[in-house]
Short mmCIF file of C-alpha atoms in Angstrom, two decimals:
data_model
loop_
_atom_site.label_atom_id
_atom_site.label_comp_id
_atom_site.label_asym_id
_atom_site.label_seq_id
_atom_site.Cartn_x
_atom_site.Cartn_y
_atom_site.Cartn_z
CA MET A 400 72.18 194.67 154.47
CA LYS A 401 71.36 196.87 151.49
CA GLU A 402 70.84 200.58 152.17
CA PHE A 403 68.22 202.10 149.85
CA LYS A 404 68.18 205.77 148.91
CA HIS A 405 65.09 207.37 150.38
CA GLU A 406 64.47 209.25 147.11
CA GLU A 407 64.06 205.91 145.31
CA LEU A 408 61.45 204.79 147.86
CA LEU A 409 59.59 208.10 147.61
CA GLU A 410 59.46 207.72 143.85
CA ALA A 411 58.40 204.05 144.07
CA THR A 412 55.48 204.88 146.40
CA ASN A 413 54.53 208.13 144.67
CA ASN A 414 55.48 210.04 147.83
CA TYR A 415 53.84 207.41 150.09
CA SER A 416 50.48 208.01 148.45
CA LYS A 417 47.32 206.35 149.79
CA SER A 418 46.92 204.40 146.55
CA HIS A 419 50.08 202.44 147.49
CA LEU A 420 49.00 201.74 151.09
CA ILE A 421 48.34 197.99 151.59
CA GLY A 422 48.42 197.61 155.36
CA LYS A 423 48.29 199.44 158.66
CA GLY A 424 49.43 198.21 162.04
CA SER A 425 50.14 199.57 165.50
CA HIS A 426 53.77 200.05 164.48
CA GLY A 427 53.25 201.76 161.15
CA CYS A 428 52.12 201.59 157.53
CA ILE A 429 53.00 199.22 154.70
CA TYR A 430 53.18 200.41 151.10
CA LYS A 431 53.48 198.39 147.91
CA ALA A 432 56.22 199.70 145.64
CA THR A 433 57.98 198.81 142.40
CA LEU A 434 61.71 199.54 142.48
CA LYS A 435 63.70 200.80 139.47
CA ASN A 436 64.84 197.24 138.68
CA GLY A 437 61.18 196.14 138.42
CA GLN A 438 61.15 194.29 141.75
CA ILE A 439 57.90 194.59 143.71
CA VAL A 440 58.51 195.17 147.43
CA ALA A 441 56.65 196.17 150.60
CA ILE A 442 57.90 199.27 152.41
CA LYS A 443 57.27 199.52 156.14
CA THR A 444 57.35 203.00 157.67
CA PRO A 445 56.84 203.94 161.34
CA SER A 446 53.51 205.62 162.07
CA LEU A 447 53.51 209.37 162.76
CA GLY A 448 52.28 208.73 166.30
CA LEU A 449 55.26 206.51 167.08
CA CYS A 450 57.66 208.99 165.49
CA LYS A 451 56.24 211.76 167.68
CA GLN A 452 56.69 209.56 170.77
CA LYS A 453 60.19 208.76 169.49
CA ASP A 454 59.19 205.08 169.71
CA THR A 455 60.39 203.49 166.51
CA SER A 456 61.90 200.60 168.49
CA LYS A 457 59.65 197.98 166.84
CA ILE A 458 60.85 198.79 163.34
CA GLU A 459 64.48 199.01 164.49
CA ASN A 460 64.02 195.73 166.37
CA GLU A 461 62.59 194.03 163.28
CA ALA A 462 65.59 195.21 161.24
CA HIS A 463 67.98 193.94 163.93
CA ILE A 464 66.32 190.50 164.16
CA LEU A 465 65.87 189.93 160.42
CA SER A 466 69.35 191.13 159.44
CA SER A 467 70.76 188.48 161.79
CA ILE A 468 69.00 185.73 159.79
CA LEU A 469 70.99 185.07 156.63
CA PRO A 470 70.59 183.64 154.06
CA ASN A 471 66.90 184.55 153.82
CA PRO A 472 64.77 181.51 154.71
CA ARG A 473 61.69 180.74 152.57
CA PHE A 474 59.56 180.45 155.74
CA LEU A 475 59.74 184.14 156.65
CA VAL A 476 58.81 187.48 155.10
CA ASN A 477 62.39 188.64 154.69
CA LEU A 478 64.09 192.01 154.92
CA LEU A 479 65.70 193.17 151.65
CA GLY A 480 67.20 196.37 153.02
CA THR A 481 66.66 199.54 155.03
CA SER A 482 66.51 203.27 154.49
CA ARG A 483 66.01 206.44 156.54
CA ASN A 484 63.12 208.81 155.90
CA SER A 485 63.47 212.60 155.87
CA SER A 486 63.11 212.70 159.69
CA GLY A 487 65.89 210.13 160.05
CA HIS A 488 63.59 207.29 161.13
CA MET A 489 64.26 203.79 159.86
CA VAL A 490 62.20 202.42 156.96
CA LEU A 491 62.21 198.71 156.02
CA VAL A 492 62.16 197.28 152.50
CA MET A 493 60.55 193.83 152.73
CA GLU A 494 59.60 191.03 150.36
CA HIS A 495 56.11 191.67 149.00
CA MET A 496 53.54 188.94 149.72
CA SER A 497 50.89 188.96 147.00
CA GLY A 498 48.78 186.14 148.48
CA GLY A 499 47.25 188.12 151.36
CA MET A 500 47.06 187.19 155.04
CA LEU A 501 45.78 184.06 156.77
CA HIS A 502 43.31 186.06 158.88
CA ASP A 503 41.54 187.37 155.76
CA LEU A 504 41.63 183.98 154.04
CA LEU A 505 39.94 182.21 156.97
CA HIS A 506 37.46 184.94 157.86
CA LEU A 507 36.61 185.89 154.26
CA THR A 508 37.18 189.59 154.50
CA SER A 509 37.56 190.01 150.73
CA PRO A 510 34.34 189.78 148.67
CA GLY A 511 33.80 186.69 146.55
CA SER A 512 36.43 184.64 148.39
CA SER A 513 35.77 181.13 149.65
CA PRO A 514 37.32 179.34 152.65
CA PRO A 515 40.49 177.28 151.99
CA SER A 516 40.28 173.55 151.28
CA TRP A 517 41.35 171.04 153.96
CA GLY A 518 44.41 170.11 151.92
CA ARG A 519 45.53 173.74 151.83
CA ARG A 520 44.91 174.11 155.57
CA ALA A 521 47.09 171.08 156.36
CA ARG A 522 49.84 172.44 154.10
CA MET A 523 49.83 175.93 155.63
CA ALA A 524 49.83 174.49 159.17
CA ILE A 525 53.07 172.58 158.58
CA GLN A 526 54.65 175.59 156.81
CA ILE A 527 53.89 177.85 159.80
CA ALA A 528 55.23 175.19 162.20
CA ARG A 529 58.47 174.98 160.19
CA ALA A 530 58.86 178.78 160.28
CA ILE A 531 58.60 178.87 164.09
CA ARG A 532 60.88 175.82 164.46
CA PHE A 533 63.44 177.67 162.30
CA LEU A 534 63.40 180.65 164.73
CA HIS A 535 63.66 178.41 167.79
CA LYS A 536 66.64 176.56 166.28
CA SER A 537 68.45 179.76 165.24
CA ASN A 538 71.62 180.77 167.02
CA PRO A 539 70.97 182.96 168.94
CA LEU A 540 67.48 181.62 169.48
CA ILE A 541 64.60 183.89 168.42
CA ILE A 542 61.19 184.09 170.11
CA HIS A 543 58.60 185.77 167.87
CA ARG A 544 56.10 186.78 170.63
CA ASP A 545 53.34 187.84 168.21
CA ILE A 546 52.29 184.74 166.27
CA LYS A 547 48.73 185.27 165.02
CA SER A 548 46.76 184.84 161.80
CA GLU A 549 47.33 188.50 160.86
CA ASN A 550 51.10 187.91 160.90
CA ILE A 551 50.98 184.95 158.52
CA LEU A 552 51.15 186.03 154.88
CA PHE A 553 51.15 184.09 151.61
CA ASP A 554 53.59 184.50 148.74
CA SER A 555 52.67 184.26 145.05
CA LYS A 556 52.91 180.43 145.24
CA SER A 557 50.47 180.31 148.21
CA ASN A 558 53.20 179.33 150.68
CA ALA A 559 52.61 180.55 154.24
CA ARG A 560 55.30 182.83 155.67
CA LEU A 561 55.74 184.32 159.12
CA ALA A 562 55.85 188.14 159.24
CA ASP A 563 56.29 191.04 161.68
CA PHE A 564 59.29 190.71 163.97
CA GLY A 565 58.60 193.98 165.81
CA LEU A 566 58.22 192.20 169.16
CA ALA A 567 60.71 189.36 168.56
CA VAL A 568 63.61 188.85 170.95
CA HIS A 569 67.01 187.20 170.73
CA ILE A 570 67.50 184.96 173.71
CA SER A 571 71.28 185.22 174.00
CA SER A 572 71.03 188.91 174.86
CA TYR A 573 68.17 188.25 177.26
CA ASP A 574 68.91 188.26 180.97
CA PRO A 575 65.77 187.92 183.11
CA PHE A 576 67.75 188.89 186.21
CA SER A 577 68.99 192.16 184.74
CA GLN A 578 68.03 195.22 186.76
CA LEU A 579 67.28 197.11 183.56
CA VAL A 580 64.19 195.45 182.21
CA ASP A 581 63.65 197.23 178.91
CA SER A 582 60.28 197.55 177.17
CA MET A 583 61.17 194.75 174.75
CA SER A 584 61.40 192.18 177.53
CA LEU A 585 58.11 193.03 179.23
CA PRO A 586 55.37 190.55 178.27
CA ALA A 587 53.85 191.51 174.93
CA GLY A 588 51.66 190.00 172.25
CA THR A 589 48.03 189.98 171.11
CA ILE A 590 45.01 189.13 173.28
CA GLY A 591 43.58 185.77 172.27
CA TYR A 592 46.99 184.46 171.18
CA LEU A 593 49.00 185.47 174.24
CA ASP A 594 50.19 182.67 176.51
CA PRO A 595 48.40 183.19 179.89
CA SER A 596 51.48 181.89 181.74
CA TYR A 597 53.67 184.65 180.21
CA THR A 598 53.11 187.11 183.03
CA SER A 599 56.60 188.49 183.68
CA PRO A 600 59.92 188.85 181.80
CA CYS A 601 61.37 185.72 183.42
CA LYS A 602 58.47 183.66 182.03
CA LEU A 603 59.65 184.31 178.45
CA SER A 604 60.25 181.02 176.62
CA THR A 605 59.80 179.26 173.29
CA LYS A 606 56.68 177.70 174.84
CA ASN A 607 54.96 181.14 174.57
CA ASP A 608 55.25 180.82 170.77
CA VAL A 609 54.04 177.20 170.95
CA PHE A 610 50.87 178.40 172.72
CA SER A 611 50.23 181.08 170.07
CA PHE A 612 50.83 178.50 167.32
CA GLY A 613 48.23 176.24 168.98
CA VAL A 614 45.71 179.09 168.80
CA VAL A 615 46.49 179.64 165.09
CA LEU A 616 46.10 175.90 164.48
CA LEU A 617 42.65 175.94 166.15
CA GLU A 618 41.78 178.97 164.02
CA ILE A 619 42.85 177.15 160.82
CA VAL A 620 40.80 174.04 161.65
CA SER A 621 37.71 175.83 163.00
CA GLY A 622 37.64 178.83 160.66
CA THR A 623 36.61 180.92 163.69
CA LYS A 624 38.45 183.84 165.32
CA ALA A 625 40.73 183.55 168.37
CA ILE A 626 38.26 185.73 170.29
CA ASP A 627 34.62 185.68 169.18
CA VAL A 628 32.16 187.37 171.54
CA SER A 629 29.20 185.69 169.82
CA ARG A 630 30.54 182.31 171.00
CA THR A 631 30.41 180.86 174.50
CA PRO A 632 33.14 180.78 175.69
CA ALA A 633 34.52 183.61 173.54
CA SER A 634 38.08 182.25 173.67
CA ILE A 635 38.86 179.66 170.97
CA VAL A 636 41.10 177.85 173.47
CA GLU A 637 38.42 177.43 176.16
CA TRP A 638 35.77 176.58 173.55
CA SER A 639 37.96 173.90 171.92
CA ILE A 640 39.05 172.37 175.24
CA ARG A 641 35.40 172.15 176.32
CA LEU A 642 34.43 170.32 173.09
CA MET A 643 37.45 168.02 173.47
CA GLU A 644 36.41 167.15 177.04
CA GLU A 645 32.86 166.43 175.83
CA ASN A 646 34.32 164.07 173.21
CA GLN A 647 33.00 166.35 170.44
CA ILE A 648 36.39 167.21 168.94
CA MET A 649 35.14 167.10 165.32
CA LYS A 650 32.59 169.82 166.18
CA ILE A 651 35.54 172.23 166.19
CA CYS A 652 35.98 171.72 162.40
CA ASP A 653 34.94 174.39 159.93
CA LYS A 654 31.46 173.48 158.66
CA ARG A 655 31.78 175.71 155.57
CA VAL A 656 34.02 173.20 153.80
CA ASN A 657 33.24 169.55 153.24
CA MET A 658 35.97 167.36 154.71
CA PRO A 659 37.16 164.52 152.46
CA ARG A 660 37.01 161.18 154.24
CA HIS A 661 40.75 160.62 153.72
CA MET A 662 41.57 163.70 155.82
CA LYS A 663 39.46 163.02 158.90
CA GLY A 664 42.18 161.07 160.72
CA ALA A 665 44.84 163.70 160.04
CA ILE A 666 42.59 166.58 161.10
CA ARG A 667 41.62 164.77 164.31
CA HIS A 668 45.33 164.34 165.13
CA MET A 669 45.97 167.99 164.26
CA LEU A 670 43.27 169.11 166.69
CA ALA A 671 44.71 166.93 169.45
CA LEU A 672 48.12 168.50 168.77
CA ALA A 673 46.64 172.03 168.89
CA ILE A 674 45.05 171.26 172.27
CA GLN A 675 48.45 170.03 173.52
CA CYS A 676 50.09 173.27 172.34
CA VAL A 677 47.61 175.42 174.32
CA SER A 678 47.94 173.39 177.52
CA SER A 679 47.95 175.68 180.57
CA ASP A 680 50.97 173.70 181.83
CA GLU A 681 53.81 174.72 179.55
CA GLU A 682 55.73 171.54 180.46
CA LEU A 683 53.02 169.59 178.62
CA ARG A 684 53.37 171.63 175.45
CA PRO A 685 55.53 170.06 172.72
CA SER A 686 58.56 171.86 171.27
CA MET A 687 58.19 173.13 167.69
CA THR A 688 60.58 170.38 166.55
CA GLU A 689 58.17 167.80 168.02
CA VAL A 690 55.24 169.62 166.39
CA VAL A 691 56.86 169.40 162.92
CA THR A 692 57.70 165.70 163.42
CA LYS A 693 54.10 164.94 164.41
CA MET A 694 52.73 166.92 161.47
CA LYS A 695 54.88 164.96 159.02
CA ARG A 696 53.20 161.84 160.42
CA PHE A 697 49.77 163.33 159.68
CA LYS A 698 50.81 163.52 156.03
CA ILE A 699 51.36 159.76 156.11
CA PHE A 700 47.91 159.32 157.70
CA MET A 701 46.45 161.40 154.88
CA TRP A 702 48.15 159.32 152.20
CA LEU A 703 47.11 156.03 153.83
CA ASP A 704 43.52 157.21 154.16
CA MET A 705 43.55 158.50 150.59
CA ILE A 706 44.90 155.21 149.21
CA GLN A 707 42.25 153.38 151.25
CA SER A 708 39.41 155.56 149.94
CA LEU A 709 40.69 155.26 146.35
CA ALA A 710 40.81 151.48 146.77
CA ASN A 711 37.21 151.57 148.04
CA ILE A 712 36.09 153.65 145.04
CA LYS A 713 37.83 151.24 142.64
CA THR A 714 36.16 148.25 144.30
CA ARG A 715 32.76 149.98 144.13
CA LYS A 716 33.29 150.87 140.45
CA LYS A 717 34.37 147.30 139.71
CA ASP A 718 31.25 145.95 141.44
CA ARG A 719 29.08 148.35 139.43
CA PHE A 720 30.84 147.38 136.21
CA GLU A 721 30.42 143.66 136.95
CA GLY A 722 26.74 144.37 137.63
CA VAL A 723 26.36 146.23 134.32
CA LYS A 724 28.10 143.41 132.42
CA HIS A 725 25.86 140.91 134.16
CA ASP A 726 22.70 142.88 133.23
CA HIS A 727 23.88 143.04 129.64
CA HIS A 728 23.89 139.28 129.24
CA HIS A 729 20.25 138.96 130.23
#
């Protein structure tokens, strides 16, 4: 793992000036910087509050998890190197994602933006699923524990990538029966995305991530937030399950974007899959490998439906043309 000189990072961020600040989280701040070689990166520094509490474990944990994943996969926001600031705390140098975050894209936080097309939603859903499957198939296995729309970023080619490994855990080093339960193994995550069955350290499993992915999938299809107090029920999971039980599954779909006919089948299947992922019985939730396999099938549905609708258009055009020719002879 490359070790960057802190002086270079200070220079690249103009002494961590506000004009370089692009994000703020519970764990710290993210600055956009251009290195001497011209490479644009994101620099993650622990927040002052955490430094004062001597709790920089999330940043150190992220470095530990990401440095164990080599070569860098295209599904994740990867770590390029580390540094130490003047107080000796770790600083991360990450890939810079110029395409923004999924949360902002869906909930239109930037002025003049419009919601993503259905084709783009289907594409990002499978990319996110592949990222989580990659973690779950790693050796040692990695559980992310904080999958949410704010932790899904887009690169310059609009590919979705999974970010923020501050809460992630390696399973090999995880012993639920250990007397020393450290803070990393206590249940953690974000309300709205957090698996309700993850109530104690021994309940940690890949199925916690599957639940959170199901919430993100519902968010992608509905265009609504995981928790929305103006909705009854406020939880996207309870709201979606209720509509599913009332046989109104398509009411979950985002009304802001017209759905092409050739995508209806695939989106219906995607919703059914999301509902399976958020099942209160974790035994009923699919693994991420099963999720990816099912999603590949949706692509086939989309193609079949598209071919069918194109065939229908051609037939209609032909009929119209025949009609025009016919009129011409009279």
